[in-house]
Amino acid sequence: MNIILIGPPGAGKGTQASKLEDERGMIQLSTGDMLRAAVAAETEVGLKAKAVMERGELVSDEIVTGILSDRLDEDDVQDGFILDGYPRTPAQAHALDALLAEKGMPLDYVIELVVDEAALVERITGRFTCADCGEGFHDTFKRPKVEGVCDVCGSKNFKRRADDNAETVKQRLEEYRKKTAPIIPHYEPQGIVRRVDGMASIEVVSDAIEAILDGE
Ligand code: ADP
Ligand code: ADP
Ligand code: ZN
């Protein structure tokens, strides 16, 4: 099963993709994670992307489509993937159609996480992740079970993203509204778009997504 999770920054795409990885063995393909890895490694792509990401703007379609295309050729994604954060523009949606056709990979569902914009600033400014295993947490909504210790790997090192501040969030939401939300209708004729209430708890959202994937 191959799906796209779509929704504004903070909607819960990464959280749900990681649950689907654990529960179904699907592979999360987060272009944001790929770009952050490139920035950290100071590759040519990373050097180009860093300032753009810190401003909350979108990295060029060519760069992002290039890294995604390479990733889709790897063995582990052949049994099912979750696209998290891609496609984000009409050009990327068209590029993805061509990539999937060329690689013979079908798209089963496009799941939109529908959220109230007013909640997103709090979701994003409270977000942090384990620096060692990448598990996601939140200051209010998903605190580690033991204060200061990662539930998954026991690490005491956490990190916050440079772009997870109230200022940059405004720009990122603007990009979502203008460039990303308009691509959802692109998938309507295929009858694969599903909507989930992203304001529910993490568990309830997860159950709703599982029900869609189980064809309920
Ligand atoms: P996205 O990948 O869409 O940007 P994340 O999955 O990183 O969003 O979620 C943003 C923050 O909100 C994280 O700190 C996460 O723990 C928290 N979060 C995710 N889903 C929910 C939810 N349904 N209710 C409350 N908080 C949530
Ligand atoms: P979120 O889901 O919280 O908005 P992501 O981790 O998906 O965050 O993306 C972080 C940043 O990485 C974006 O603001 C953008 O600069 C860049 N980025 C990620 N994916 C794409 C993409 N598909 N196209 C262009 N830029 C991207
Ligand atoms: Zn951890």
mmCIF file of N, CA, C and O and ligand atoms in Angstrom, residues 7-16 84 113 122-124 126-128 136-139 141-142 161 172 198-203 205, ligand 1:
data_model
loop_
_atom_site.group_PDB
_atom_site.id
_atom_site.type_symbol
_atom_site.label_atom_id
_atom_site.label_comp_id
_atom_site.label_asym_id
_atom_site.label_seq_id
_atom_site.Cartn_x
_atom_site.Cartn_y
_atom_site.Cartn_z
ATOM 1 N N GLY A 7 -1.310 17.656 4.778
ATOM 2 C CA GLY A 7 -1.896 18.536 5.787
ATOM 3 C C GLY A 7 -0.858 19.582 6.127
ATOM 4 O O GLY A 7 0.330 19.403 5.848
ATOM 5 N N PRO A 8 -1.280 20.671 6.756
ATOM 6 C CA PRO A 8 -0.348 21.763 7.066
ATOM 7 C C PRO A 8 0.720 21.347 8.076
ATOM 8 O O PRO A 8 0.590 20.303 8.714
ATOM 9 N N PRO A 9 1.770 22.169 8.230
ATOM 10 C CA PRO A 9 2.784 21.877 9.237
ATOM 11 C C PRO A 9 2.133 21.722 10.609
ATOM 12 O O PRO A 9 1.301 22.537 10.991
ATOM 13 N N GLY A 10 2.490 20.661 11.311
ATOM 14 C CA GLY A 10 1.927 20.424 12.638
ATOM 15 C C GLY A 10 0.650 19.610 12.626
ATOM 16 O O GLY A 10 0.100 19.287 13.683
ATOM 17 N N ALA A 11 0.162 19.220 11.455
ATOM 18 C CA ALA A 11 -1.106 18.489 11.373
ATOM 19 C C ALA A 11 -0.997 17.090 11.990
ATOM 20 O O ALA A 11 -2.015 16.495 12.370
ATOM 21 N N GLY A 12 0.221 16.560 12.051
ATOM 22 C CA GLY A 12 0.392 15.217 12.613
ATOM 23 C C GLY A 12 0.853 14.184 11.592
ATOM 24 O O GLY A 12 0.812 12.983 11.853
ATOM 25 N N LYS A 13 1.345 14.634 10.453
ATOM 26 C CA LYS A 13 1.780 13.710 9.390
ATOM 27 C C LYS A 13 2.915 12.803 9.872
ATOM 28 O O LYS A 13 2.876 11.589 9.709
ATOM 29 N N GLY A 14 3.931 13.417 10.458
ATOM 30 C CA GLY A 14 5.091 12.643 10.909
ATOM 31 C C GLY A 14 4.714 11.659 12.015
ATOM 32 O O GLY A 14 5.155 10.507 12.012
ATOM 33 N N THR A 15 3.874 12.116 12.929
ATOM 34 C CA THR A 15 3.435 11.267 14.045
ATOM 35 C C THR A 15 2.698 10.042 13.511
ATOM 36 O O THR A 15 2.955 8.915 13.925
ATOM 37 N N GLN A 16 1.800 10.265 12.571
ATOM 38 C CA GLN A 16 1.004 9.151 12.039
ATOM 39 C C GLN A 16 1.844 8.256 11.131
ATOM 40 O O GLN A 16 1.666 7.026 11.138
ATOM 41 N N ASP A 84 5.291 11.835 3.283
ATOM 42 C CA ASP A 84 5.007 12.816 4.332
ATOM 43 C C ASP A 84 5.732 14.106 3.948
ATOM 44 O O ASP A 84 6.949 14.180 4.025
ATOM 45 N N LEU A 113 -5.139 15.321 6.540
ATOM 46 C CA LEU A 113 -5.375 15.559 7.966
ATOM 47 C C LEU A 113 -5.956 16.969 8.075
ATOM 48 O O LEU A 113 -5.261 17.953 7.801
ATOM 49 N N GLU A 122 0.693 26.149 18.448
ATOM 50 C CA GLU A 122 1.016 25.454 19.698
ATOM 51 C C GLU A 122 1.611 24.061 19.411
ATOM 52 O O GLU A 122 2.567 23.635 20.061
ATOM 53 N N ARG A 123 1.050 23.377 18.426
ATOM 54 C CA ARG A 123 1.591 22.059 18.082
ATOM 55 C C ARG A 123 3.059 22.168 17.661
ATOM 56 O O ARG A 123 3.883 21.358 18.040
ATOM 57 N N ILE A 124 3.349 23.194 16.858
ATOM 58 C CA ILE A 124 4.700 23.280 16.296
ATOM 59 C C ILE A 124 5.706 23.827 17.292
ATOM 60 O O ILE A 124 6.828 23.317 17.397
ATOM 61 N N GLY A 126 5.645 23.491 20.394
ATOM 62 C CA GLY A 126 5.852 22.521 21.487
ATOM 63 C C GLY A 126 6.493 21.228 21.020
ATOM 64 O O GLY A 126 6.694 20.301 21.806
ATOM 65 N N ARG A 127 6.809 21.152 19.733
ATOM 66 C CA ARG A 127 7.346 19.898 19.179
ATOM 67 C C ARG A 127 8.827 19.703 19.488
ATOM 68 O O ARG A 127 9.618 20.622 19.386
ATOM 69 N N PHE A 128 9.230 18.493 19.846
ATOM 70 C CA PHE A 128 10.657 18.152 19.947
ATOM 71 C C PHE A 128 10.822 16.675 19.636
ATOM 72 O O PHE A 128 9.849 15.927 19.629
ATOM 73 N N GLY A 136 9.101 11.376 17.963
ATOM 74 C CA GLY A 136 8.548 12.715 18.140
ATOM 75 C C GLY A 136 7.820 12.863 19.467
ATOM 76 O O GLY A 136 7.174 11.920 19.934
ATOM 77 N N PHE A 137 7.918 14.058 20.060
ATOM 78 C CA PHE A 137 7.231 14.349 21.328
ATOM 79 C C PHE A 137 6.605 15.736 21.272
ATOM 80 O O PHE A 137 6.791 16.480 20.301
ATOM 81 N N HIS A 138 5.866 16.070 22.332
ATOM 82 C CA HIS A 138 5.288 17.412 22.440
ATOM 83 C C HIS A 138 5.247 17.833 23.905
ATOM 84 O O HIS A 138 4.967 16.996 24.777
ATOM 85 N N ASP A 139 5.539 19.123 24.149
ATOM 86 C CA ASP A 139 5.577 19.634 25.524
ATOM 87 C C ASP A 139 4.272 19.377 26.279
ATOM 88 O O ASP A 139 4.284 19.163 27.490
ATOM 89 N N PHE A 141 1.184 17.683 24.508
ATOM 90 C CA PHE A 141 0.343 16.600 23.983
ATOM 91 C C PHE A 141 0.993 15.220 23.965
ATOM 92 O O PHE A 141 0.305 14.212 23.850
ATOM 93 N N LYS A 142 2.317 15.168 24.041
ATOM 94 C CA LYS A 142 2.969 13.848 24.038
ATOM 95 C C LYS A 142 4.284 13.939 24.793
ATOM 96 O O LYS A 142 5.363 13.948 24.213
ATOM 97 N N ARG A 161 13.555 21.791 16.087
ATOM 98 C CA ARG A 161 13.897 22.271 14.756
ATOM 99 C C ARG A 161 14.082 23.785 14.723
ATOM 100 O O ARG A 161 13.334 24.510 15.372
ATOM 101 N N ARG A 172 5.237 29.255 6.785
ATOM 102 C CA ARG A 172 5.007 27.869 6.350
ATOM 103 C C ARG A 172 3.520 27.608 6.096
ATOM 104 O O ARG A 172 3.150 26.904 5.154
ATOM 105 N N GLY A 198 -7.995 15.722 12.019
ATOM 106 C CA GLY A 198 -6.683 15.754 12.656
ATOM 107 C C GLY A 198 -6.672 16.432 14.012
ATOM 108 O O GLY A 198 -5.632 16.497 14.669
ATOM 109 N N MET A 199 -7.832 16.947 14.448
ATOM 110 C CA MET A 199 -7.908 17.594 15.760
ATOM 111 C C MET A 199 -8.178 16.582 16.867
ATOM 112 O O MET A 199 -8.096 16.906 18.047
ATOM 113 N N ALA A 200 -8.532 15.368 16.498
ATOM 114 C CA ALA A 200 -8.757 14.326 17.510
ATOM 115 C C ALA A 200 -7.415 13.919 18.112
ATOM 116 O O ALA A 200 -6.357 14.353 17.650
ATOM 117 N N SER A 201 -7.465 13.068 19.125
ATOM 118 C CA SER A 201 -6.215 12.640 19.772
ATOM 119 C C SER A 201 -5.379 11.812 18.799
ATOM 120 O O SER A 201 -5.894 11.298 17.802
ATOM 121 N N ILE A 202 -4.096 11.676 19.105
ATOM 122 C CA ILE A 202 -3.191 10.914 18.244
ATOM 123 C C ILE A 202 -3.740 9.507 17.997
ATOM 124 O O ILE A 202 -3.731 9.013 16.872
ATOM 125 N N GLU A 203 -4.266 8.864 19.040
ATOM 126 C CA GLU A 203 -4.789 7.496 18.901
ATOM 127 C C GLU A 203 -6.033 7.442 18.012
ATOM 128 O O GLU A 203 -6.180 6.529 17.206
ATOM 129 N N VAL A 205 -6.922 9.576 15.665
ATOM 130 C CA VAL A 205 -6.523 9.848 14.279
ATOM 131 C C VAL A 205 -5.927 8.569 13.678
ATOM 132 O O VAL A 205 -6.247 8.179 12.549
HETATM 133 P P1 ADP B 1 3.694 17.314 10.907
HETATM 134 O O1 ADP B 1 4.597 16.162 10.531
HETATM 135 O O2 ADP B 1 2.391 17.270 10.168
HETATM 136 O O3 ADP B 1 4.364 18.636 10.767
HETATM 137 P P2 ADP B 1 3.911 16.241 13.635
HETATM 138 O O4 ADP B 1 3.478 14.833 13.477
HETATM 139 O O5 ADP B 1 5.360 16.493 13.836
HETATM 140 O O6 ADP B 1 3.316 17.152 12.440
HETATM 141 O O7 ADP B 1 3.104 16.850 14.879
HETATM 142 C C1 ADP B 1 3.379 18.162 15.377
HETATM 143 C C2 ADP B 1 3.395 18.128 16.908
HETATM 144 O O8 ADP B 1 2.061 17.916 17.390
HETATM 145 C C3 ADP B 1 4.257 17.013 17.494
HETATM 146 O O9 ADP B 1 4.902 17.510 18.673
HETATM 147 C C4 ADP B 1 3.250 15.909 17.863
HETATM 148 O O10 ADP B 1 3.669 15.178 19.011
HETATM 149 C C5 ADP B 1 1.967 16.699 18.139
HETATM 150 N N1 ADP B 1 0.770 16.005 17.643
HETATM 151 C C6 ADP B 1 0.652 15.226 16.525
HETATM 152 N N2 ADP B 1 -0.614 14.770 16.379
HETATM 153 C C7 ADP B 1 -1.321 15.290 17.411
HETATM 154 C C8 ADP B 1 -2.700 15.188 17.829
HETATM 155 N N3 ADP B 1 -3.597 14.468 17.118
HETATM 156 N N4 ADP B 1 -3.063 15.848 18.945
HETATM 157 C C9 ADP B 1 -2.163 16.593 19.657
HETATM 158 N N5 ADP B 1 -0.867 16.719 19.321
HETATM 159 C C10 ADP B 1 -0.440 16.088 18.221
#
